[in-house]
Short mmCIF file of C-alpha atoms in Angstrom, two decimals:
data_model
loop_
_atom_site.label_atom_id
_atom_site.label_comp_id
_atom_site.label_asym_id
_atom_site.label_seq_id
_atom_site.Cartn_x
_atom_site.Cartn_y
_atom_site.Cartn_z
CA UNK A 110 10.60 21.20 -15.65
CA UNK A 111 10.78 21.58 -19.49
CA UNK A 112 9.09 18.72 -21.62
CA UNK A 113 12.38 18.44 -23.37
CA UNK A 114 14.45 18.02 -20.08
CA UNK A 115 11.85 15.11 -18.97
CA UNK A 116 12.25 13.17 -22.35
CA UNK A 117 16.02 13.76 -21.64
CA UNK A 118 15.92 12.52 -18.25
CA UNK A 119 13.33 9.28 -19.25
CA UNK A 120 15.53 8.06 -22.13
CA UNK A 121 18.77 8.39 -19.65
CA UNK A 122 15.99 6.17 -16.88
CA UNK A 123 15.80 3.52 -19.62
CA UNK A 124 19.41 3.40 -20.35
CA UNK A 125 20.10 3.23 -16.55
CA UNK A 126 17.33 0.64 -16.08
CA UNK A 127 18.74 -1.62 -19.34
CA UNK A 128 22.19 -1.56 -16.73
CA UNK A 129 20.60 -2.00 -13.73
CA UNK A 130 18.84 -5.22 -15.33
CA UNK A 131 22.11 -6.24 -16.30
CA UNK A 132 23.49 -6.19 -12.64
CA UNK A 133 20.56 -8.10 -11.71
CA UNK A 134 20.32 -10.73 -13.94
CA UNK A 135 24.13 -11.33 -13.33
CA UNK A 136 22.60 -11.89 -9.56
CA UNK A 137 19.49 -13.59 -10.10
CA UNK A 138 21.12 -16.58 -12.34
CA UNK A 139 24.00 -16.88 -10.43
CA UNK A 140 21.76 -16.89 -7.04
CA UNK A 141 18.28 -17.44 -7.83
CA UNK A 142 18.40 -20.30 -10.89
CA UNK A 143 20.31 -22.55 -8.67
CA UNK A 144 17.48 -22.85 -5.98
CA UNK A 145 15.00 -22.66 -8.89
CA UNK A 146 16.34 -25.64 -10.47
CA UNK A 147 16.70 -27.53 -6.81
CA UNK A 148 12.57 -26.18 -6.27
CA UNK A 149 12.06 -28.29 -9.40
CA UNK A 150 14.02 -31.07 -8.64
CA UNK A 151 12.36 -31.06 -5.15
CA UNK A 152 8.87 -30.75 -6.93
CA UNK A 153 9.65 -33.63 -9.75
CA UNK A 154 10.82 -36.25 -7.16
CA UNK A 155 8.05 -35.55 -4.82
CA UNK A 156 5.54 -36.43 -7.92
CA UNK A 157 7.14 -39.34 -8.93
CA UNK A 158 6.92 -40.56 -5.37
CA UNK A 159 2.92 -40.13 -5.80
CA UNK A 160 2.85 -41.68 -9.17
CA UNK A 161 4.60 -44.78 -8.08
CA UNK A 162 2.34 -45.52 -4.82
CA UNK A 163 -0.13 -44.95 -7.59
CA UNK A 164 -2.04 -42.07 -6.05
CA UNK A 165 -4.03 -40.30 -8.84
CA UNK A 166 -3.87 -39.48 -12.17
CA UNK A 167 -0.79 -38.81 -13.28
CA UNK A 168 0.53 -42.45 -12.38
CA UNK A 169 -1.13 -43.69 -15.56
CA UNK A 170 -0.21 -40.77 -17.73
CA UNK A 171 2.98 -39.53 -19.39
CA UNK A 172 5.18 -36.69 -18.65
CA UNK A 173 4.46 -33.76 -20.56
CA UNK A 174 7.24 -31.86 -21.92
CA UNK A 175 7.17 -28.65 -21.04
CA UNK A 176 7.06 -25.86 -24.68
CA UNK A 177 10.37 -24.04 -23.62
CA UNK A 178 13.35 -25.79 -22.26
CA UNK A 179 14.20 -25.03 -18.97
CA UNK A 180 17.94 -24.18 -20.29
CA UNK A 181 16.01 -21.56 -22.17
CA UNK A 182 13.83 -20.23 -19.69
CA UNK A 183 17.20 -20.01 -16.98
CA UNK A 184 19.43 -18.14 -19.89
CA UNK A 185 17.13 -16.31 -22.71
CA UNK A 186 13.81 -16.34 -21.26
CA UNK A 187 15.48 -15.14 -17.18
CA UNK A 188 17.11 -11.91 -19.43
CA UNK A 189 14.74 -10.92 -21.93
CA UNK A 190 12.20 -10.68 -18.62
CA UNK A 191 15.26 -9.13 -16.29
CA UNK A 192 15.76 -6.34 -19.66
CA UNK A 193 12.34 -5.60 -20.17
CA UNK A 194 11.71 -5.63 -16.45
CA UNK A 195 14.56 -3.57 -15.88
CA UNK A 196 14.16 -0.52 -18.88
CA UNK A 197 10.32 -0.39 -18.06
CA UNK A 198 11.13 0.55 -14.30
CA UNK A 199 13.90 2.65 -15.14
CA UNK A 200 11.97 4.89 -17.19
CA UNK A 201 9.03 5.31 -14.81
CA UNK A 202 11.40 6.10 -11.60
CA UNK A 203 13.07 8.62 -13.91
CA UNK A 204 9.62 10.30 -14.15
CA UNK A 205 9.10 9.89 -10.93
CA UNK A 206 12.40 11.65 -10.04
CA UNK A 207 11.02 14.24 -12.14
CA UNK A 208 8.85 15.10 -9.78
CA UNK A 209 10.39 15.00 -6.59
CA UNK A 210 13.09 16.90 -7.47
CA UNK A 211 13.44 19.95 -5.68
CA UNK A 212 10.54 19.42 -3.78
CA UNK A 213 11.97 17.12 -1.01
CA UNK A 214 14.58 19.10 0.25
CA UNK A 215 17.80 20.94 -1.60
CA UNK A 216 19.42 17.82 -2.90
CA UNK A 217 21.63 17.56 -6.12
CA UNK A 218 20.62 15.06 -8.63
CA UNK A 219 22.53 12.43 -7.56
CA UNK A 220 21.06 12.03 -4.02
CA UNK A 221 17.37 12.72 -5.39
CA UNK A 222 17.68 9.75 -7.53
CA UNK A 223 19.35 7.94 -4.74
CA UNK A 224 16.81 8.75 -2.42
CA UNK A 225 13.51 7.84 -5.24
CA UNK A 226 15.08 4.16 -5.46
CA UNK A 227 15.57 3.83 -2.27
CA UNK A 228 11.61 4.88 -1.89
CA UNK A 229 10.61 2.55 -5.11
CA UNK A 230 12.58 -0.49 -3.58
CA UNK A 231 11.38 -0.07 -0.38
CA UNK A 232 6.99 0.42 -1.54
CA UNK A 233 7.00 -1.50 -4.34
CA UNK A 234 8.98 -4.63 -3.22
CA UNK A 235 10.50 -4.79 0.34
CA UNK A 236 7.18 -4.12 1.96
CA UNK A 237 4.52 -6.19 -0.27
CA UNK A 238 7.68 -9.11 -0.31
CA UNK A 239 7.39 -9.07 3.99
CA UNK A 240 4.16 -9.52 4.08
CA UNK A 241 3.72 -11.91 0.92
CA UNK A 242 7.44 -13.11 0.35
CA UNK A 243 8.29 -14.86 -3.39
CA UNK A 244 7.83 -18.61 -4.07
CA UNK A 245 9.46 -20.85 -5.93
CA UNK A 246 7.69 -21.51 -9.15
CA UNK A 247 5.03 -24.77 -8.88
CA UNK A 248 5.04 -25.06 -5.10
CA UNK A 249 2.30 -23.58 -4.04
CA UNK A 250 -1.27 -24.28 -4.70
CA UNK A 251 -2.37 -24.12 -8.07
CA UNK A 252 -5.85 -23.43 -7.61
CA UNK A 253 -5.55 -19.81 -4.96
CA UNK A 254 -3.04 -18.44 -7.82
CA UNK A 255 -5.39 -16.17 -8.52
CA UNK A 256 -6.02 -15.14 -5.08
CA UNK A 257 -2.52 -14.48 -3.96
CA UNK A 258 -1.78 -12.82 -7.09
CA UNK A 259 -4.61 -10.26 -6.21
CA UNK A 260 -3.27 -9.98 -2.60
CA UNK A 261 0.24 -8.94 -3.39
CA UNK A 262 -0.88 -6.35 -6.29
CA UNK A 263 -3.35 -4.77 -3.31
CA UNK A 264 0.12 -4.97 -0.81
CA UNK A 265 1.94 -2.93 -3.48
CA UNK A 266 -0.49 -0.37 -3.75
CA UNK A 267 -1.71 0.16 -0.46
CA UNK A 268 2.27 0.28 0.21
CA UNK A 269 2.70 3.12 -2.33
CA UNK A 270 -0.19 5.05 -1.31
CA UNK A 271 1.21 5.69 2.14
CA UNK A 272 4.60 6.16 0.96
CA UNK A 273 2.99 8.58 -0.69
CA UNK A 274 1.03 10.26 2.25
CA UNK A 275 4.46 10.12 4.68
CA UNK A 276 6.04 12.30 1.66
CA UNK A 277 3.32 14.50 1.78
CA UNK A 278 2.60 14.46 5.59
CA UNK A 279 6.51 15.11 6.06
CA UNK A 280 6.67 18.15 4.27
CA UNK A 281 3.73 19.56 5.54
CA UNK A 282 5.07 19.11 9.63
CA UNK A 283 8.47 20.20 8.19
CA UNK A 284 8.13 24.04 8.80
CA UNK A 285 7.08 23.31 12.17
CA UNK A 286 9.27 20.27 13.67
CA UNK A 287 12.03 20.64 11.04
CA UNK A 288 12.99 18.39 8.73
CA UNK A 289 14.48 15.54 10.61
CA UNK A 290 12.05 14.85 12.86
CA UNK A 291 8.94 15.70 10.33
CA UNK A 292 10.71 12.40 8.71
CA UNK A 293 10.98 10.94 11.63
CA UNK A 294 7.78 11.33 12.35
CA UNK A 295 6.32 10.88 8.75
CA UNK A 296 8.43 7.52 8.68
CA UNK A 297 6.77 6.29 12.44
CA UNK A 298 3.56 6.70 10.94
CA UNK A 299 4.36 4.63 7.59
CA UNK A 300 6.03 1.90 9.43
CA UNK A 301 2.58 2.32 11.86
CA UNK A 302 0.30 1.97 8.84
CA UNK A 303 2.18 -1.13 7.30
CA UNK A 304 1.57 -2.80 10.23
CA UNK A 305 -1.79 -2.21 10.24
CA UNK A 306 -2.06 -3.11 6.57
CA UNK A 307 0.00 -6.50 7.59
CA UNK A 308 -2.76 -7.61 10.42
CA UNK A 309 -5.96 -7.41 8.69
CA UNK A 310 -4.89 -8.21 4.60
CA UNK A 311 -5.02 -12.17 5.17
CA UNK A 312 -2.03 -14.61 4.91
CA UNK A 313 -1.01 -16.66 2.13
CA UNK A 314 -1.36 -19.78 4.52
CA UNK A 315 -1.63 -22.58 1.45
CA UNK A 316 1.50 -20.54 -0.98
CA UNK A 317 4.19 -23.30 -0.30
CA UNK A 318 3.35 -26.95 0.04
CA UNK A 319 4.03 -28.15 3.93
CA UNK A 320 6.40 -30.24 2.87
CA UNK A 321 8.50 -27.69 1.13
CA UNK A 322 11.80 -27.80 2.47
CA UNK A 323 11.85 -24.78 4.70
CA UNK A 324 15.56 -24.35 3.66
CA UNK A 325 15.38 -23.89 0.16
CA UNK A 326 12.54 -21.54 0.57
CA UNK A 327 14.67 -19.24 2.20
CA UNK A 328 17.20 -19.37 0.09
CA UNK A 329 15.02 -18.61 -2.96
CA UNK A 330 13.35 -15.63 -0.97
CA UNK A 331 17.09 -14.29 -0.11
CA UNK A 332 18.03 -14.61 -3.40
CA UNK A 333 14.96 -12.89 -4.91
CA UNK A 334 15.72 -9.73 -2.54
CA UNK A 335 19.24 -9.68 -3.46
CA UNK A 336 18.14 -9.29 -7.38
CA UNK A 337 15.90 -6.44 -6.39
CA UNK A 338 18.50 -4.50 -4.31
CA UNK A 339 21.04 -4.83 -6.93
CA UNK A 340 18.70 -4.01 -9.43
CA UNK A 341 17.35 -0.75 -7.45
CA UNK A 342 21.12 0.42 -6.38
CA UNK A 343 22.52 -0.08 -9.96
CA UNK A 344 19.60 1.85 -11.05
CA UNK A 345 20.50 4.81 -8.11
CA UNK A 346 23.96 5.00 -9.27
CA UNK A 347 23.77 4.87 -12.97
CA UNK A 348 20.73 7.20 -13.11
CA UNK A 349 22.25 9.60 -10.36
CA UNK A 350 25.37 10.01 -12.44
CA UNK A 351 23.77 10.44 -15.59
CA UNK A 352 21.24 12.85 -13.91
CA UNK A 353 23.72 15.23 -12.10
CA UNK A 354 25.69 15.52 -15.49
CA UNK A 355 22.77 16.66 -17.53
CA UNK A 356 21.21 18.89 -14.94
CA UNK A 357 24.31 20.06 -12.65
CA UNK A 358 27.33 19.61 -15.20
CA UNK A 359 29.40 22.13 -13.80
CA UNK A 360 29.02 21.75 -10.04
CA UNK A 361 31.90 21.13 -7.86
CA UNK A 362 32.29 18.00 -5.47
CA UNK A 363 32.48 19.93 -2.54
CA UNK A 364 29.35 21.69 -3.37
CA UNK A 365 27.51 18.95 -4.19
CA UNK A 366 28.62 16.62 -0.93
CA UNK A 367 27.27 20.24 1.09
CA UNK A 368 23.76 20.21 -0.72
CA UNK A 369 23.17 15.93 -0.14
CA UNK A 370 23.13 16.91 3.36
CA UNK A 371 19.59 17.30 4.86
CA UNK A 372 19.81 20.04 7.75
CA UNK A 373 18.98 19.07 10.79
CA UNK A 374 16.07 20.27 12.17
#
């Protein structure tokens, strides 16, 4: 693909990733800020219960205030990170789309990009978030930040990395099994491979306090996955649109609908 055509197609990622992070943040302060802010509230009584029996430190010190508001960090703070968040993934799936695009099968634009979100949500979050799923903020325990930080970073690789051997694998056992069952097949052995992954990287056993309410953990974690599939289906539709009219402008719908079909193999 021409250099031109790739700076085309990242600044139209960006722009597609600034809308996507739109969607999202829409989501993630309507859902997520709500069980946030009850996380805190959770956290605050639970430490003023210690102070008053007197247990530690902090029952003969005062209450910090924290250097940004949290009415800043839930409105400002939650969308400059959603934006920046949002553009910076948007213009590295657009260069990923780049180049997966013709090589996974005859697909028009629109499905390609349809079909490299669905592969970035899927590696990059849903599988490092099942096997280390997001806490609320001050929970968990302080001193294994570090640790668990390091553990999910290693899940999102190692969960890229064999998304990215399935794609390969796949194509190679398509010209012999065809290509629906080379991706069934190239899909068994990912799923396979997680699990494997899953058993032997250790748990985050000390991540949420015991006496978390198991409740509003969920709720947080549901939340958090419902910003990230907004985020990576806006992205699929904006992008896909704005892809198939720079690259395919004047192909009809029935042609198009006849090339997102995979043939059967």
């Amino acid at each position: 693909m021409h250099a031109s055509r790739i700076g085309n197609l990242l600044v139209r990622g960006m722009l597609a990733g600034l809308v996507a992070a739109l969607c999202a943040f829409a989501v993630a302060y309507g859902l997520g800020e709500p069980s946030v802010d009850a996380s805190i509230a959770v956290e605050e009584a639970q430490a003023a219960h210690e102070a008053h029996a007197g247990h530690g430190a902090a029952a003969a010190e005062e209450e910090e205030e924290a250097p940004v508001s949290r009415s800043v960090q839930s409105t400002a703070g939650l969308a400059t990170g959603v934006l920046v968040y949002g553009v910076a993934l948007g213009g590295i799936a657009s260069l990923a789309f780049c180049f997966v695009l013709g090589r996974i099968g005859r697909f028009t634009p629109r499905a390609t990009a349809a079909l490299t979100a669905a592969a970035a949500f899927t590696t990059v979050y849903l599988v490092p978030f099942l096997k280390y799923p997001a806490t609320p903020p001050a929970v968990g325990n302080p001193d294994t930040i570090g640790k668990r930080t390091t553990l999910f970073f290693l899940m999102i690789l190692l969960s890229v990395l064999l998304g990215i051997a399935a794609i390969i694998v796949g194509r190679r056992l398509a010209p012999r099994l065809g290509n629906w069952n080379a991706t069934l097949v190239a899909g068994a052995g990912f799923v396979l491979a997680t699990a494997v992954a899953f058993v032997f990287l250790p748990a985050n056993e000390d991540a949420v306090k015991p006496s978390f309410p198991a409740a509003l953990l969920w709720e947080f974690r549901l939340a958090s996955l419902a910003v990230q599939a907004v985020l990576w289906t806006a992205f699929a539709v904006a992008f896909g649109t704005l892809a198939q009219r720079l690259l395919m402008p004047g192909l009809p719908r029935t042609e198009q609908a006849a090339r997102d079909v995979p043939a059967a193999g």
